[in-house]
GROMACS .gro file of C-alpha atoms in nm:
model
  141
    1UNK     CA    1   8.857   6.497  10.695
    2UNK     CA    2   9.080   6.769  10.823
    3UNK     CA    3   9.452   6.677  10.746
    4UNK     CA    4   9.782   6.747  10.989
    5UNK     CA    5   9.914   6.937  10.720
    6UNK     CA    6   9.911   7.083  10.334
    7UNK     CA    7  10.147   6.921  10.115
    8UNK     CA    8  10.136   7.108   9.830
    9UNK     CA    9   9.980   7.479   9.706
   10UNK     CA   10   9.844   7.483   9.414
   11UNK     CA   11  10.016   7.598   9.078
   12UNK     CA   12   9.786   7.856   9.021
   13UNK     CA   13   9.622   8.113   9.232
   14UNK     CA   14   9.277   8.233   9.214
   15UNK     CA   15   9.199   8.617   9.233
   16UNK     CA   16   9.169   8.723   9.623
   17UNK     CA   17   8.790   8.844   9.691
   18UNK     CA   18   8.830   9.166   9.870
   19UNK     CA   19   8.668   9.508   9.898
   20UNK     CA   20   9.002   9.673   9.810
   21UNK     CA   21   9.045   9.380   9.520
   22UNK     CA   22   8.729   9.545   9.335
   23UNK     CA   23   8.904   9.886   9.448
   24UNK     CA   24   9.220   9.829   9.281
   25UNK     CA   25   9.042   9.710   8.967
   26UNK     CA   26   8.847  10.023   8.927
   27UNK     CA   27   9.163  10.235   8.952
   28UNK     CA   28   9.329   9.991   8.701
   29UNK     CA   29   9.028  10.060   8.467
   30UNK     CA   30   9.019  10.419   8.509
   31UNK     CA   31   9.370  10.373   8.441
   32UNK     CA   32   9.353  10.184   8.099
   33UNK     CA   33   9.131  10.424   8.013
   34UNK     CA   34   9.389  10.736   8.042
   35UNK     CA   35   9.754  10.559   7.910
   36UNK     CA   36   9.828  10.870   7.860
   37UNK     CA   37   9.943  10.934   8.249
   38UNK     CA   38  10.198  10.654   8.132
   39UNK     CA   39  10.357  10.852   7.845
   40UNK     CA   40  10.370  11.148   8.059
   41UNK     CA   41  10.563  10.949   8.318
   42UNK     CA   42  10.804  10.804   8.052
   43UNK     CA   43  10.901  11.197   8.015
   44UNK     CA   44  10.940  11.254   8.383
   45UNK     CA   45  11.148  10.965   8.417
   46UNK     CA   46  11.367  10.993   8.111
   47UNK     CA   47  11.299  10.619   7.955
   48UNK     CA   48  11.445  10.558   7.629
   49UNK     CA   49  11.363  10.247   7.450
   50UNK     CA   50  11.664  10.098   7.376
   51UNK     CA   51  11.788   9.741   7.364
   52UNK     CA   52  12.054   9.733   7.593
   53UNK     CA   53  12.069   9.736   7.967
   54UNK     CA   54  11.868   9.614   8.313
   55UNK     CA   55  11.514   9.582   8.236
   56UNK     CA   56  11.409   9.815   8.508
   57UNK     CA   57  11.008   9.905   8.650
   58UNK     CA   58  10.771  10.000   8.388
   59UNK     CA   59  10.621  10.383   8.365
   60UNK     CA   60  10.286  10.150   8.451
   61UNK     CA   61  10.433  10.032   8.733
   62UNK     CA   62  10.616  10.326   8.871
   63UNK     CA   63  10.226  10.463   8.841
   64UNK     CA   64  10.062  10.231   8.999
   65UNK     CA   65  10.313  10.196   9.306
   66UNK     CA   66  10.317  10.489   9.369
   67UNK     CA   67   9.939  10.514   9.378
   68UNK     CA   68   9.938  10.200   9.625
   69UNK     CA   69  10.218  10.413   9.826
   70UNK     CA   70   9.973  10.698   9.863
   71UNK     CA   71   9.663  10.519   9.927
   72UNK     CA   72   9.801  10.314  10.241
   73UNK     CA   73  10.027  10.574  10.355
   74UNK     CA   74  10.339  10.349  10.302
   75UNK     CA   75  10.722  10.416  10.326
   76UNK     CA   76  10.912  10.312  10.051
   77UNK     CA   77  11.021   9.993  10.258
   78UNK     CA   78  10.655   9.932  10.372
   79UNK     CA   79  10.588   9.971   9.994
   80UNK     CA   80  10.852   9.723   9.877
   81UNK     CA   81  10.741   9.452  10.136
   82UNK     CA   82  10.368   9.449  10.030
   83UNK     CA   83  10.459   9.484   9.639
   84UNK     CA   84  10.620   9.136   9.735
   85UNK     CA   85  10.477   8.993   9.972
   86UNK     CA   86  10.063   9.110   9.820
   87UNK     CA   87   9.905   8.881   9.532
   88UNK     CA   88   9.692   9.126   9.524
   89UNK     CA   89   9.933   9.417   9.473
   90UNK     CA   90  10.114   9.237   9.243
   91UNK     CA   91   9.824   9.172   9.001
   92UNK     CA   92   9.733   9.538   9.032
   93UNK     CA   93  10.103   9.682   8.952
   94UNK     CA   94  10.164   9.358   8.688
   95UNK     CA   95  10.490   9.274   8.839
   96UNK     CA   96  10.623   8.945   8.753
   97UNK     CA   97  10.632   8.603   8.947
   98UNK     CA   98  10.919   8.634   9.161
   99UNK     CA   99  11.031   8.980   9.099
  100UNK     CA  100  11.084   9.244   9.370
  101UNK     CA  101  11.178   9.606   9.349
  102UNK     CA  102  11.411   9.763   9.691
  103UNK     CA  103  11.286  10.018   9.838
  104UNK     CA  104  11.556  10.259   9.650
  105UNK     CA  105  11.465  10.168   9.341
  106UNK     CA  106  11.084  10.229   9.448
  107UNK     CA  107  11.172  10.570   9.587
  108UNK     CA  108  11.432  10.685   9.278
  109UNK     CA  109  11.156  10.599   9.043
  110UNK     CA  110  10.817  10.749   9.267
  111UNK     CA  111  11.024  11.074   9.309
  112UNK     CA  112  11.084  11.119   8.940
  113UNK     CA  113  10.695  11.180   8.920
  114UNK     CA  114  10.638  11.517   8.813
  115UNK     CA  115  10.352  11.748   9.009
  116UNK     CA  116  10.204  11.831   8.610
  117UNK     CA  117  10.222  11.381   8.641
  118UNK     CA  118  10.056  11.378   8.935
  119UNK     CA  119   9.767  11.640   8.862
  120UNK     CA  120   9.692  11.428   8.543
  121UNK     CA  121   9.669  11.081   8.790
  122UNK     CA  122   9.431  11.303   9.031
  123UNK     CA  123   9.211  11.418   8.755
  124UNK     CA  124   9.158  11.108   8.612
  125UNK     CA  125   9.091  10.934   8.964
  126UNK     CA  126   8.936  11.224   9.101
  127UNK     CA  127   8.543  11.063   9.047
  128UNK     CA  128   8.610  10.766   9.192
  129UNK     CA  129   8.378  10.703   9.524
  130UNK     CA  130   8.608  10.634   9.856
  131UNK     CA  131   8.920  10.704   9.648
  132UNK     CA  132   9.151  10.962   9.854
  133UNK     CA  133   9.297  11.274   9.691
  134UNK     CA  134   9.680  11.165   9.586
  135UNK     CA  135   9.933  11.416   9.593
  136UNK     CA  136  10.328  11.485   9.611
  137UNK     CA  137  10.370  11.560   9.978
  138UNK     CA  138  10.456  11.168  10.045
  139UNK     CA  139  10.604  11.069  10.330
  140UNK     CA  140  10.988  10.938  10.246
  141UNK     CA  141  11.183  10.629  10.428
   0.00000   0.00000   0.00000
């Protein structure tokens, strides 16, 4: 019986099924795969691993934003509203439940990616089918 309405989601979400679900898993793979690109970031951005301060976006993160930024053609606010607002998204950049980067922390951090950064991310993306050619010349909010 159909009801008025739902009273309560559920806990815990299942995986969306989606063509650019499987898409964003492949990239995450290929990703994995080269953790290197994330070290290389690290050095762009300056990260030192020390104890004190804001816990602030990961170099996987930064990466993996930035790719979603690139891929859709986002601004940095279009970015920040679907990196909270996409389960999806989410998943793929492994931010946690409830947290939300601005759109000038987004940019601050995607602009610290260097072009020698970027060439690695290409190369290691390059083979995958459908996957469009990233580059520096983003489009800024």
């Amino acid at each position: 019986m159909r009801k008025t309405c739902k009273k309560q989601l559920p806990l815990t979400e299942t995986a969306p099924v989606h063509p650019k679900v499987d898409e964003l898993e492949k990239i995450k793979m290929i990703l994995d795969q080269n953790s290197s690109i994330y070290d290389l970031t690290v050095q762009d951005l300056g990260i030192a691993n020390n104890a004190t301060g804001a816990e602030g976006m990961s170099a996987e993160q930064i990466v993996k934003a930035a790719i979603i930024k690139q891929m859709e053609g986002y601004n940095y606010e279009e970015l920040a509203f679907h990196l909270a607002d996409s389960r999806a998204y989410r998943n793929f950049c492994r931010l946690d439940f409830g947290k939300a980067y601005a759109k000038s922390t987004l940019n601050a951090n995607i602009k610290a990616i260097s072009a020698d950064t970027w060439e690695a991310i290409n190369r290691s993306l390059v083979g995958m089918p459908g996957l469009k050619v990233l580059n520096r010349g983003e489009r800024s909010a």
